[in-house]
Coordinates of C-alpha atoms in Angstrom, one line a residue:
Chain A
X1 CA -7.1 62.6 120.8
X2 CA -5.5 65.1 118.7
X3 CA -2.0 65.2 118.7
X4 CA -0.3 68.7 117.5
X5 CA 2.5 67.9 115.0
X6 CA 3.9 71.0 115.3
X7 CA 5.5 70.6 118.4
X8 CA 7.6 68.7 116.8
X9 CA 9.1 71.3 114.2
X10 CA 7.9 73.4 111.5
X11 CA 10.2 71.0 108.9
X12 CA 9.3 67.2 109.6
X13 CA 11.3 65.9 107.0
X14 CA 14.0 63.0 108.3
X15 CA 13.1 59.1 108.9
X16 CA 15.4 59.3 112.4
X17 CA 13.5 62.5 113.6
X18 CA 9.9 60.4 112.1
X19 CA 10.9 57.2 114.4
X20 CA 11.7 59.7 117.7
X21 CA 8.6 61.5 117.0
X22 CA 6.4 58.1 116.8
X23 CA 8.4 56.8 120.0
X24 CA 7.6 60.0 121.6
X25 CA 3.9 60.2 120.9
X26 CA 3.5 56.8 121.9
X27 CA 5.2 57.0 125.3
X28 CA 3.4 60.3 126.2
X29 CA 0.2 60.9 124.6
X30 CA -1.9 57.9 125.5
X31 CA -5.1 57.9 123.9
X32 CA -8.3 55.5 125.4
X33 CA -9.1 52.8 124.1
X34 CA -11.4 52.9 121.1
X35 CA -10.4 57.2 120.8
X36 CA -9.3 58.4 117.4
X37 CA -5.8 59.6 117.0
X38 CA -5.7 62.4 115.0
X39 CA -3.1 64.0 113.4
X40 CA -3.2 67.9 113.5
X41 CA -0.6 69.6 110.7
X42 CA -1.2 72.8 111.6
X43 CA 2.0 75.4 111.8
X44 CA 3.0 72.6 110.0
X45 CA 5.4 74.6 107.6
X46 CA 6.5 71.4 105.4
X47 CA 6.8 67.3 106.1
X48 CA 8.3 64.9 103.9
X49 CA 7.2 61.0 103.6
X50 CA 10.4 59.7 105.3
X51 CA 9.6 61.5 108.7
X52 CA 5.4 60.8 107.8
X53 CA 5.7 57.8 107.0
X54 CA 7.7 56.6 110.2
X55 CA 4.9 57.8 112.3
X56 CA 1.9 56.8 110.9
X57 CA 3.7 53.2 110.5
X58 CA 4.2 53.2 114.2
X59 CA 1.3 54.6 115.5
X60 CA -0.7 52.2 113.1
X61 CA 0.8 49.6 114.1
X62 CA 0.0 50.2 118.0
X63 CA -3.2 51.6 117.4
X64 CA -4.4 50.2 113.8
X65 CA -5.4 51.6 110.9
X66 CA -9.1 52.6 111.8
X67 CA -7.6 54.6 114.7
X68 CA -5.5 56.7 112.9
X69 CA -6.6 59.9 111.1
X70 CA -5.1 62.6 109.4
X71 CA -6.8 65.7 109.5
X72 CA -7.3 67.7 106.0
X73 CA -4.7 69.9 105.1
X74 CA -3.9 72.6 102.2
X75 CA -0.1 71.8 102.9
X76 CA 0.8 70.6 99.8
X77 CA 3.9 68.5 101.2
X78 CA 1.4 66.7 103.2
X79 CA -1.0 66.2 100.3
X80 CA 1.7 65.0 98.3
X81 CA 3.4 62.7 101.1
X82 CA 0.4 61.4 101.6
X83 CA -0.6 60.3 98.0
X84 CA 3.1 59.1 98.0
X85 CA 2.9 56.4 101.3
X86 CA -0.7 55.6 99.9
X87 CA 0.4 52.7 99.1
X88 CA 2.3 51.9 102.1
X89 CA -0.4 52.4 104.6
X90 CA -3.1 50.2 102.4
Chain B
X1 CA 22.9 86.0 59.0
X2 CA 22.6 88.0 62.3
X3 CA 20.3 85.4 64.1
X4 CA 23.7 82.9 62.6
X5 CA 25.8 85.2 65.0
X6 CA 23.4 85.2 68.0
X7 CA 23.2 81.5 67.9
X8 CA 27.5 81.8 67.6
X9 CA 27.2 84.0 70.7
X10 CA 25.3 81.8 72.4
X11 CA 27.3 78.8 71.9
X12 CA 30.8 80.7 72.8
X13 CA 29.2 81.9 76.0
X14 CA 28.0 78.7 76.6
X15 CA 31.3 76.5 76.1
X16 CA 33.4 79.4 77.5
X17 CA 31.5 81.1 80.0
X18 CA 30.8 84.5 80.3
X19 CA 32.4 86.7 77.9
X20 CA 34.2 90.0 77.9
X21 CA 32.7 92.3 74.8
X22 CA 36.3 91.9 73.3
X23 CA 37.0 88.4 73.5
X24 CA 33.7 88.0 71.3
X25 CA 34.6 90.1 69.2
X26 CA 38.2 88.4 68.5
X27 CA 35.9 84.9 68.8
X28 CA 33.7 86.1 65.8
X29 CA 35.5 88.4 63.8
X30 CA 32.9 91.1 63.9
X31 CA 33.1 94.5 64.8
X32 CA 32.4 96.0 67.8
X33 CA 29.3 97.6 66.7
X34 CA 28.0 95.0 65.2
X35 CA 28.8 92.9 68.2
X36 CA 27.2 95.3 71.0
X37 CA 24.2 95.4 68.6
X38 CA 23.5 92.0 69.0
X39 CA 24.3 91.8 72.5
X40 CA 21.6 94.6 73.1
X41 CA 19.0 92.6 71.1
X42 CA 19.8 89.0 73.0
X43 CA 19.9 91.3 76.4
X44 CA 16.6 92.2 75.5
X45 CA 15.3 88.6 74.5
X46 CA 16.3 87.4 78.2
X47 CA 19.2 85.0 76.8
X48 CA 22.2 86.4 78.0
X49 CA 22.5 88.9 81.3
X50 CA 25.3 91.6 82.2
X51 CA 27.7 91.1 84.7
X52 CA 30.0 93.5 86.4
X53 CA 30.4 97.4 85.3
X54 CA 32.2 98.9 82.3
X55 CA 35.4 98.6 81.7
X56 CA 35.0 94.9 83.3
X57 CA 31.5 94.1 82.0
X58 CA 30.8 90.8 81.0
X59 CA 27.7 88.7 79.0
X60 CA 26.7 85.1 80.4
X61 CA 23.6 82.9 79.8
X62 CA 20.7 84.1 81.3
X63 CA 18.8 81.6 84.2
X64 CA 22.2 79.2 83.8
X65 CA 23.3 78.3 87.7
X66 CA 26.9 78.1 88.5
X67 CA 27.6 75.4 90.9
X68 CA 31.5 74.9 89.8
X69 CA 32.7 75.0 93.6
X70 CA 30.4 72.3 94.4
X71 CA 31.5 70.3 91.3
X72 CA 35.6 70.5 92.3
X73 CA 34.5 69.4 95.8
X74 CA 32.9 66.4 94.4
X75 CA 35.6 65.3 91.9
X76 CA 38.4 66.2 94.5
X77 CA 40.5 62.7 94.5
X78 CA 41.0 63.3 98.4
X79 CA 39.6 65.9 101.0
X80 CA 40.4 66.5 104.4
X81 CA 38.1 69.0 105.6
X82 CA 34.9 69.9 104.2
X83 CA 34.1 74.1 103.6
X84 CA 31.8 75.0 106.3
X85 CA 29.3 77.4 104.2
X86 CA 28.1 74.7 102.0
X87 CA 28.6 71.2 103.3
X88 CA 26.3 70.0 105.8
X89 CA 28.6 67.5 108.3
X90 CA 25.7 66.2 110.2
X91 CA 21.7 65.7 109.9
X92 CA 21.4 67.8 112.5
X93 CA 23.3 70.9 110.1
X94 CA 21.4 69.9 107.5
X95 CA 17.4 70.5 109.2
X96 CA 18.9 73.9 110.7
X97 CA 19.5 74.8 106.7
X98 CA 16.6 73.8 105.4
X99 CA 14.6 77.2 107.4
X100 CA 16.5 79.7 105.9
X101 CA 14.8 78.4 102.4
X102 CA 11.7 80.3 103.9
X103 CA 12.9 83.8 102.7
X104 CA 13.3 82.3 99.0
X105 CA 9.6 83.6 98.9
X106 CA 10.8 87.2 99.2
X107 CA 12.9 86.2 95.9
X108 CA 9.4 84.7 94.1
X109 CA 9.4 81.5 95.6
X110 CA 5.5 80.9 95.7
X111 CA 4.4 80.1 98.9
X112 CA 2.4 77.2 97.9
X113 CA 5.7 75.9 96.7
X114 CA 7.2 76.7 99.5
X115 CA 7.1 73.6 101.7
X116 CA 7.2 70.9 98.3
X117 CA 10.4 72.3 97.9
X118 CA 11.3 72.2 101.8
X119 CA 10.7 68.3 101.6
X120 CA 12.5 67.6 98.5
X121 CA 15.4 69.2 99.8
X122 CA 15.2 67.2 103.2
X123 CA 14.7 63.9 101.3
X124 CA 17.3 64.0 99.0
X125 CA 19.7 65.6 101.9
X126 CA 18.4 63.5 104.2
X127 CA 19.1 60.4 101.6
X128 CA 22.8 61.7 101.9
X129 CA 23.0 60.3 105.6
X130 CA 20.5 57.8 105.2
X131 CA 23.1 55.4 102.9
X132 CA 26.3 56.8 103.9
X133 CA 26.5 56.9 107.3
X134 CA 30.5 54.9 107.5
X135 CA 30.3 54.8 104.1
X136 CA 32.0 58.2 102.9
X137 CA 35.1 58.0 100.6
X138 CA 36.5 60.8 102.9
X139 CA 34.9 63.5 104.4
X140 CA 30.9 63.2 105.4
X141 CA 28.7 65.4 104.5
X142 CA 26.0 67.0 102.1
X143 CA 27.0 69.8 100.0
X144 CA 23.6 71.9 100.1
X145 CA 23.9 75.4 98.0
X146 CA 21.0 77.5 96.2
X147 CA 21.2 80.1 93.9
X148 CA 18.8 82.3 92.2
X149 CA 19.4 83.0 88.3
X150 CA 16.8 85.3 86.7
X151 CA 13.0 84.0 87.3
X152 CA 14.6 80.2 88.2
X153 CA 15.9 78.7 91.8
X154 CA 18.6 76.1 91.7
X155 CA 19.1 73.6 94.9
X156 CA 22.8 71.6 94.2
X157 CA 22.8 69.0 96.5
X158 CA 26.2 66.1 96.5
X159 CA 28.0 63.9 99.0
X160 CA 31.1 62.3 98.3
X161 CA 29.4 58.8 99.8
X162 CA 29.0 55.4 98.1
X163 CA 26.9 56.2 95.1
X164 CA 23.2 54.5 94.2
X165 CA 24.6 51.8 93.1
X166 CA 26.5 50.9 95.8
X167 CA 23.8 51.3 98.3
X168 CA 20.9 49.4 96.7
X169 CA 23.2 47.0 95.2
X170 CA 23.9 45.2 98.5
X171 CA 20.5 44.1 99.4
X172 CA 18.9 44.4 95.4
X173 CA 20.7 41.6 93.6
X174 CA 19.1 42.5 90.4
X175 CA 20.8 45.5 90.1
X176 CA 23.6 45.6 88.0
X177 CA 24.7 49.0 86.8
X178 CA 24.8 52.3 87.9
X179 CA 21.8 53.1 85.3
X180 CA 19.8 50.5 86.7
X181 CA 20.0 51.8 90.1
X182 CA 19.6 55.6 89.7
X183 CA 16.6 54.4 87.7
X184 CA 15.5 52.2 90.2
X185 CA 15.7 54.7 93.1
X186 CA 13.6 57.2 91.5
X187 CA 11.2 54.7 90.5
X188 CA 10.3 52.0 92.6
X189 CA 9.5 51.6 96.1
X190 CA 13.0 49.7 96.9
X191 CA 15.9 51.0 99.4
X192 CA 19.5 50.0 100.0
X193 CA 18.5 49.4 103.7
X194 CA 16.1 46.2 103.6
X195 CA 14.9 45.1 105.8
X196 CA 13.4 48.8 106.8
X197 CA 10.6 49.9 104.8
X198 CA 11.9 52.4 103.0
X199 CA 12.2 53.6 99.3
X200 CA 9.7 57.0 99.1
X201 CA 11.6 59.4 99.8
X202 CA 12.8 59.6 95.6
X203 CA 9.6 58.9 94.4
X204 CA 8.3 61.7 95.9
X205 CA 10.6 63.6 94.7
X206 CA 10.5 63.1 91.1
X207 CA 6.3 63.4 91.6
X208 CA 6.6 66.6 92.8
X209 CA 8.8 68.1 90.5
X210 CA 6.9 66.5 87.5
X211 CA 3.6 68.3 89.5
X212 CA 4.5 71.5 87.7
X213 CA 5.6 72.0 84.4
X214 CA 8.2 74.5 85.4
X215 CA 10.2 72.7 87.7
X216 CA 12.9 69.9 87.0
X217 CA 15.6 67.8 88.5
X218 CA 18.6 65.7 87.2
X219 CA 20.9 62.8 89.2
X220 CA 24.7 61.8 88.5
X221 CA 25.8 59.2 90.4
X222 CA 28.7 56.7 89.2
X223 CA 27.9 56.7 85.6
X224 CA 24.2 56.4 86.4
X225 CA 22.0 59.6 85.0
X226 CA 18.4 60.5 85.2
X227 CA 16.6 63.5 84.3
X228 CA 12.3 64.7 85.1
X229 CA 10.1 67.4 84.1
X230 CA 10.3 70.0 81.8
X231 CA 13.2 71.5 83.1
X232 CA 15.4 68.5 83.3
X233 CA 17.3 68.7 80.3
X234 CA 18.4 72.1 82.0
X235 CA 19.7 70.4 85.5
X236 CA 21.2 67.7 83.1
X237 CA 23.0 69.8 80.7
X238 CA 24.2 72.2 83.8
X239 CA 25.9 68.9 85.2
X240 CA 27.4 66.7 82.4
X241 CA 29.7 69.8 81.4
X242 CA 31.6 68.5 84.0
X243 CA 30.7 65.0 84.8
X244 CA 30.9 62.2 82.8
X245 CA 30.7 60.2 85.7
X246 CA 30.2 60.7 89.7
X247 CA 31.9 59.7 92.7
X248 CA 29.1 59.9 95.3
X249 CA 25.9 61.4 93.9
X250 CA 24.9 64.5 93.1
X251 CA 21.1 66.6 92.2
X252 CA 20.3 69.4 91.1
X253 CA 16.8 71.1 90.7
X254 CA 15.4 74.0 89.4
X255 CA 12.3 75.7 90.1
X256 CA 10.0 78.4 89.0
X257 CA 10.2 81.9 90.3
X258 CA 7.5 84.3 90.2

């Protein structure tokens, strides 16, 4: 299941607007059991580990680790948030 | 001898602001030719830049930002109301400002950069509410203002909230000065709001500015002071000529244009 982070705003960049997006995804976009969640940035204009980092830590924590993916991006906020919440997610 | 009265003129523009031709000349005890002359040259060079039209004209630093109405808000013993231009009252003010910063890339804002600066913006903005929320002296709010000087951005960004060390002190025992928490919050994974994981939102921060070596970013709060990258000593230098120390916090970055 991919889920379209866009629709959540071209700027991702606060922890409240992170946890509202996780609660969101999780109450409407069900995916079945065993499917891969994958996160789609693109139209993604720039996201910042606060917001990221509330959403992978929810949806990895429904879902697990092996079940969430994010998809390659050139964004370099998402590179970089990424490589900073490393850590966080291992 | 003349390089002697360059570095003269750079250090009475610098303590004084910018200059009228005449008051440097009564400031040096040169002539007026000999004056313009080196003005022309230091024009020239890219140190200093003209302001205003004759008869008013005026030479300041080149690339120096000046951020002195967010400074007097900060220091201000007591405020009522915030100016609405600048301060950001809510989050919610806060992500509406931060699209605007797309059209910095008409000004030479590289588009790669485009979104790293985005997100440091929102996270050190964002850090504003995060640890103040019933916690400001006064007034809430972020003061969020960007100017362009030359080839360089500047992003000034200050609340008049409790200060580093009085978030992370609370839950961070260990902490016992202002130094050690400024330090602390741009360098390890800690936050003022265990027991959330938080704590990134700095770090990333400070890695993306030291990702480029034409970027920098320096941090007053309480007497607490921090400085990264290349162009630190440029953020820092901008903001101890009028702090010592900070009530509240406040940033400022500067980044590459063109």
């Amino acid at each position: 299941m991919k889920i379209k982070l866009a629709k959540f705003g071209e700027i991702l960049t606060s922890r409240e607007a992170g946890r509202e997006a996780a609660l969101a995804i999780k109450a409407y976009q069900k995916p079945a059991e065993g499917e891969i969640v994958e996160l789609d940035f693109e139209d993604v204009l720039a996201v910042g580990p606060s917001w990221l980092g509330e959403v992978l830590a929810a949806l990895i924590a429904e879902y697990g680790k092996s079940r969430v993916v994010c998809l390659p991006s050139e964004n370099r906020s998402v590179i970089e948030s990424l490589n900073i919440l490393k850590a966080e997610i291992s | 001898m003349k390089t002697d009265t360059r570095l003269r003129i750079r250090q009475i523009v610098e303590d004084r602001g910018p200059q009228r031709p005449a008051e440097l000349v009564k400031a040096l005890g040169i002539s007026a030719q000999a004056l313009h002359r080196q003005l022309k040259l230091m024009v020239e060079q890219g140190t200093l830049i003209v302001q205003g039209k004759p008869p008013r004209t005026m030479y300041a630093l080149a690339g120096v930002a000046d951020f002195s109405r967010a400074f007097e808000w900060l220091d201000k013993k007591t405020l009522r109301e915030n100016p609405k231009d600048t301060v950001c009252e809510t989050r919610d003010v806060l992500t509406a400002r931060l699209s605007p910063l797309k059209n910095l890339t008409k000004q030479g804002l590289s588009p790669e950069d485009l979104p790293l600066l985005i997100s440091t913006v929102g996270e050190i903005g964002n850090n504003s509410f995060d640890h103040n929320l019933g916690q400001w002296r006064d007034v809430p709010g972020c003061w969020m203002e960007v100017q362009v000087t030359g080839n360089r951005l500047w992003v000034c960004l200050a609340d008049r909230g409790q200060g580093i060390y009085g978030s992370l002190s609370k839950t961070n025992k260990g902490i016992k000065s202002d130094q050690t928490a400024i330090e602390t919050a741009f360098e390890k994974f800690v936050s003022g709001r265990a027991p959330e994981k938080r704590g990134n939102g700095l770090k990333y921060v400070k890695n993306t500015i030291l990702g480029d070596a034409d970027r920098g970013i320096a941090c007053i709060s309480g007497s607490g002071v921090v400085q990264y990258g290349n162009w630190g000593s440029d953020c820092e230098s901008v903001l101890k000529k009028k702090f010592v120390t900070v009530r509240g916090t406040v940033t400022l970055m500067v980044w590459r244009l063109g």
